[in-house]
Short mmCIF file of C-alpha atoms in Angstrom, two decimals:
data_model
loop_
_atom_site.label_atom_id
_atom_site.label_comp_id
_atom_site.label_asym_id
_atom_site.label_seq_id
_atom_site.Cartn_x
_atom_site.Cartn_y
_atom_site.Cartn_z
CA MET M 603 2.87 17.14 -6.38
CA THR M 604 4.44 13.95 -7.61
CA TYR M 605 3.63 10.41 -8.62
CA CYS M 606 5.71 7.40 -7.68
CA VAL M 607 4.71 3.77 -8.12
CA ALA M 608 6.45 0.58 -7.02
CA VAL M 609 5.45 -3.00 -7.81
CA ARG M 610 6.59 -6.28 -6.27
CA VAL M 611 5.95 -9.44 -8.27
CA ASN M 612 7.45 -12.92 -8.02
CA GLN M 613 10.09 -12.09 -10.64
CA GLY M 614 11.28 -8.88 -8.97
CA LEU M 615 10.58 -5.18 -8.49
CA VAL M 616 9.64 -2.25 -10.74
CA MET M 617 9.81 1.40 -9.61
CA LEU M 618 8.86 4.55 -11.54
CA SER M 619 8.72 8.22 -10.53
CA ASP M 620 8.22 11.57 -12.20
CA THR M 621 10.38 14.63 -11.46
CA ARG M 622 7.93 17.52 -11.15
CA THR M 623 7.50 19.27 -7.79
CA ASN M 624 5.69 22.45 -8.85
CA ALA M 625 3.62 23.42 -11.87
CA GLY M 626 2.51 27.03 -11.65
CA MET M 627 1.77 29.12 -14.72
CA ASP M 628 5.35 30.38 -14.93
CA ASN M 629 7.17 28.27 -12.33
CA ILE M 630 7.81 24.64 -13.15
CA ALA M 631 10.33 22.95 -10.85
CA ARG M 632 11.92 19.53 -11.20
CA PHE M 633 13.75 17.44 -8.63
CA ARG M 634 14.83 13.81 -8.71
CA LYS M 635 12.59 11.70 -6.48
CA SER M 636 14.15 8.30 -7.15
CA PHE M 637 17.52 7.26 -5.70
CA THR M 638 19.36 3.99 -6.19
CA TYR M 639 21.83 2.11 -3.99
CA CYS M 640 23.76 -1.00 -4.95
CA VAL M 641 26.46 -3.38 -3.78
CA PRO M 642 26.72 -5.50 -6.95
CA GLY M 643 26.15 -9.17 -6.25
CA GLU M 644 24.98 -8.45 -2.68
CA ARG M 645 22.09 -5.98 -2.68
CA ALA M 646 20.26 -3.41 -4.79
CA MET M 647 17.52 -1.02 -3.72
CA THR M 648 15.60 2.05 -4.81
CA LEU M 649 14.25 4.88 -2.65
CA MET M 650 11.36 7.05 -3.90
CA CYS M 651 10.07 10.18 -2.16
CA SER M 652 6.90 12.26 -2.06
CA GLY M 653 5.73 15.16 0.07
CA ASN M 654 7.63 17.99 1.71
CA LEU M 655 10.88 18.31 -0.21
CA SER M 656 12.98 19.59 2.69
CA ILE M 657 11.95 16.59 4.80
CA THR M 658 12.65 14.00 2.11
CA GLN M 659 15.94 15.64 1.14
CA GLY M 660 16.90 15.62 4.83
CA VAL M 661 16.19 11.90 5.04
CA LYS M 662 18.21 11.27 1.89
CA SER M 663 21.12 13.34 3.25
CA ALA M 664 21.09 11.44 6.56
CA LEU M 665 21.21 8.10 4.73
CA SER M 666 24.05 9.30 2.48
CA LYS M 667 26.04 10.63 5.45
CA ALA M 668 25.77 7.31 7.25
CA ILE M 669 27.02 5.48 4.15
CA LYS M 670 29.96 7.88 3.88
CA ASP M 671 30.78 7.54 7.60
CA SER M 672 30.70 3.74 7.35
CA HIS M 673 33.68 3.83 4.99
CA SER M 674 35.89 4.90 7.90
CA ASP M 675 33.86 3.31 10.70
CA PRO M 676 32.43 -0.13 9.87
CA ASP M 677 30.31 -0.03 13.05
CA VAL M 678 28.04 2.61 11.47
CA GLU M 679 24.87 0.85 10.34
CA THR M 680 23.48 1.87 6.96
CA ILE M 681 20.98 0.65 4.39
CA LEU M 682 23.95 -0.84 2.51
CA ASN M 683 25.31 -2.97 5.36
CA CYS M 684 22.28 -3.82 7.52
CA ASP M 685 21.20 -7.44 7.87
CA THR M 686 17.78 -7.33 6.18
CA MET M 687 15.56 -5.19 4.00
CA HIS M 688 13.23 -4.91 6.99
CA ARG M 689 16.07 -3.29 8.93
CA ALA M 690 16.72 -0.97 5.97
CA ALA M 691 13.09 0.18 6.19
CA LEU M 692 13.54 0.76 9.93
CA ILE M 693 16.63 2.89 9.25
CA VAL M 694 14.71 5.02 6.75
CA GLY M 695 11.82 5.31 9.22
CA GLU M 696 14.21 6.44 11.97
CA ALA M 697 15.63 9.11 9.66
CA MET M 698 12.09 10.23 8.79
CA ARG M 699 11.17 10.56 12.48
CA ALA M 700 14.32 12.56 13.16
CA MET M 701 13.58 15.03 10.34
CA GLN M 702 9.93 15.39 11.39
CA SER M 703 10.91 15.95 15.02
CA ARG M 704 13.48 18.58 14.06
CA TYR M 705 11.58 20.56 11.44
CA ARG M 706 7.85 19.77 11.47
CA GLU M 707 6.81 22.50 13.91
CA SER M 708 8.72 25.28 12.15
CA ILE M 709 7.52 24.12 8.71
CA GLU M 710 3.89 24.14 9.81
CA MET M 711 4.28 27.50 11.57
CA ASP M 712 5.33 28.88 8.20
CA GLY M 713 2.07 27.62 6.70
CA SER M 714 3.43 24.64 4.80
CA GLY M 715 2.72 20.96 5.22
CA ALA M 716 5.43 18.66 6.55
CA ARG M 717 3.87 15.36 5.48
CA ALA M 718 6.12 13.07 3.49
CA SER M 719 6.19 9.48 2.28
CA ILE M 720 9.04 7.25 1.15
CA MET M 721 9.04 3.89 -0.58
CA ILE M 722 12.03 1.58 -0.37
CA ALA M 723 12.23 -1.49 -2.58
CA GLY M 724 15.06 -3.93 -3.03
CA GLN M 725 16.66 -7.27 -2.34
CA ARG M 726 19.74 -8.37 -0.44
CA LYS M 727 21.53 -11.70 -0.77
CA GLY M 728 19.81 -14.30 1.36
CA GLY M 729 16.48 -12.47 1.34
CA LYS M 730 13.49 -11.97 -0.93
CA PRO M 731 12.56 -8.88 -2.99
CA ARG M 732 10.70 -6.60 -0.59
CA LEU M 733 8.81 -3.33 -0.84
CA TYR M 734 7.93 -0.95 2.02
CA LEU M 735 5.92 2.26 2.30
CA ILE M 736 7.15 4.57 5.06
CA TYR M 737 4.89 7.29 6.47
CA SER M 738 5.63 10.69 8.02
CA ALA M 739 5.64 9.21 11.53
CA GLY M 740 8.36 6.75 10.53
CA ASN M 741 6.10 3.69 10.70
CA PHE M 742 5.71 1.53 7.60
CA ILE M 743 3.85 -1.29 5.89
CA GLU M 744 5.13 -3.98 3.52
CA ALA M 745 3.74 -5.05 0.15
CA THR M 746 2.16 -8.51 0.20
CA ALA M 747 0.60 -10.93 -2.28
CA ASP M 748 -2.75 -9.23 -1.62
CA THR M 749 -1.27 -5.73 -2.01
CA PRO M 750 1.61 -6.10 -4.50
CA PHE M 751 2.03 -2.41 -5.34
CA PHE M 752 2.25 0.96 -3.59
CA GLN M 753 1.70 4.49 -4.90
CA ILE M 754 2.59 7.85 -3.36
CA GLY M 755 1.64 11.29 -4.54
CA GLU M 756 -1.05 11.78 -7.20
CA HIS M 757 -2.10 8.14 -7.35
CA LYS M 758 -5.78 8.03 -8.35
CA TYR M 759 -5.42 8.29 -12.13
CA GLY M 760 -2.87 5.50 -12.40
CA LYS M 761 -4.48 2.99 -10.04
CA PRO M 762 -7.09 1.26 -12.28
CA ILE M 763 -4.54 -0.34 -14.62
CA LEU M 764 -2.52 -1.62 -11.65
CA ASP M 765 -5.62 -3.08 -9.99
CA ARG M 766 -6.44 -5.00 -13.17
CA ILE M 767 -2.95 -6.19 -14.13
CA ILE M 768 -0.63 -6.51 -11.14
CA LYS M 769 -0.64 -9.90 -9.42
CA PRO M 770 2.27 -11.81 -7.84
CA GLU M 771 2.52 -13.97 -10.97
CA THR M 772 2.63 -10.98 -13.36
CA THR M 773 5.86 -11.06 -15.36
CA LEU M 774 8.48 -8.39 -14.85
CA GLU M 775 7.96 -7.25 -18.44
CA ASP M 776 4.19 -6.85 -17.98
CA ALA M 777 4.68 -5.13 -14.62
CA THR M 778 6.99 -2.62 -16.30
CA LYS M 779 4.42 -1.92 -19.03
CA ALA M 780 1.72 -1.52 -16.38
CA VAL M 781 3.62 1.11 -14.38
CA LEU M 782 4.43 3.01 -17.58
CA VAL M 783 0.73 3.03 -18.56
CA SER M 784 -0.13 4.05 -15.00
CA MET M 785 2.25 6.99 -15.27
CA ASP M 786 0.97 7.93 -18.74
CA SER M 787 -2.60 8.07 -17.41
CA THR M 788 -1.46 10.34 -14.58
CA LEU M 789 0.54 12.61 -16.89
CA ARG M 790 -2.52 13.10 -19.10
CA SER M 791 -4.83 14.00 -16.21
CA ASN M 792 -2.69 16.07 -13.85
CA LEU M 793 -0.32 18.88 -14.77
CA SER M 794 1.44 18.65 -11.41
CA VAL M 795 3.05 15.38 -12.58
CA GLY M 796 5.61 15.72 -15.35
CA MET M 797 8.50 14.34 -17.37
CA PRO M 798 11.22 13.20 -17.27
CA LEU M 799 10.69 9.88 -15.50
CA ASP M 800 13.09 7.64 -13.58
CA LEU M 801 12.62 3.89 -14.06
CA THR M 802 14.40 1.13 -12.15
CA VAL M 803 13.88 -2.63 -12.42
CA ILE M 804 15.45 -5.21 -10.09
CA GLU M 805 15.25 -8.82 -11.25
CA ARG M 806 14.90 -11.40 -8.49
CA ASP M 807 18.25 -12.76 -7.21
CA ALA M 808 20.28 -10.53 -9.55
CA PHE M 809 21.31 -8.15 -6.72
CA ASP M 810 21.80 -5.42 -9.30
CA PHE M 811 19.66 -3.29 -11.60
CA ARG M 812 18.29 -4.79 -14.78
CA VAL M 813 17.13 -1.30 -15.75
CA ARG M 814 18.15 2.05 -14.29
CA THR M 815 17.29 4.82 -16.73
CA ARG M 816 15.76 8.25 -17.20
CA ILE M 817 12.91 8.53 -19.70
CA GLU M 818 12.91 11.94 -21.37
CA ALA M 819 9.90 13.62 -23.01
CA ASP M 820 11.09 12.57 -26.49
CA ASN M 821 11.54 8.88 -25.61
CA GLU M 822 10.17 6.87 -28.57
CA GLU M 823 9.35 3.70 -26.61
CA PHE M 824 7.32 5.58 -24.01
CA ALA M 825 5.52 7.52 -26.76
CA MET M 826 4.64 4.23 -28.49
CA ILE M 827 3.25 2.78 -25.25
CA SER M 828 1.17 5.93 -24.71
CA GLN M 829 -0.19 5.92 -28.28
CA SER M 830 -0.90 2.17 -28.27
CA TRP M 831 -2.72 2.38 -24.95
CA SER M 832 -4.87 5.27 -26.18
CA ALA M 833 -5.74 3.34 -29.34
CA ALA M 834 -6.62 0.23 -27.32
CA LEU M 835 -8.91 2.24 -25.04
CA ARG M 836 -10.69 3.82 -28.01
CA LYS M 837 -11.14 0.41 -29.64
CA GLY M 838 -12.42 -1.10 -26.39
CA PHE M 839 -14.87 1.77 -25.97
CA GLU M 840 -16.17 1.40 -29.51
CA ASP M 841 -16.73 -2.32 -28.95
CA LEU M 842 -18.88 -1.83 -25.84
CA PRO M 843 -22.55 -2.77 -26.27
CA ASN M 844 -25.08 0.06 -26.56
CA VAL M 845 -27.37 0.53 -23.56
CA LEU M 846 -29.87 2.78 -25.35
CA ASP M 847 -32.23 1.46 -27.99
#
């Protein structure tokens, strides 16, 4: 299981993912689920993956191969040279369809699920910050003012804080705090989601990463956010009016 969350506000984009893919009694596995791409001053984007690992790794490999091939053949279209973020989402969707077509039947015959989801968020020069959620079939939807965030993986525990806080006018700083609290809530309630975390922040019109960091289990800032949020919840609970006489 995994948990990835991406937010689009007027000031930019915030993306956060965990790294746990399995959490058995004696078998805990970790894989990076967040990947960044950047042409400084021209475009920056983050890809986050959930679902069948062989499918998502296949998509990632196909995107990386195209980027490598474009160095010797400029006619090769990639997420780093395409005209729009919408086209970048189409390229990821095409790679997803190709992987599903090639491997889905054999994966399911082996008794495993082939479902996968990918989020791509970023901005290119001349365009706006955009966020897309791509499904197993390769189709996708885009975040809007009415739906300014997407989640993939184990999303239910971290959704309430996002519903209450995230609006288009939310500042980038508050959006970052909200996704960290969302992840903290998920970590506390589901063992299949685990540290370390990968956080990326893209400020509007910067065309580069304001933040691109890994948050380890001993990170003091994340621990302070977790402790402060717990204290605020306890205080809020204690202040609620009694309903029994």
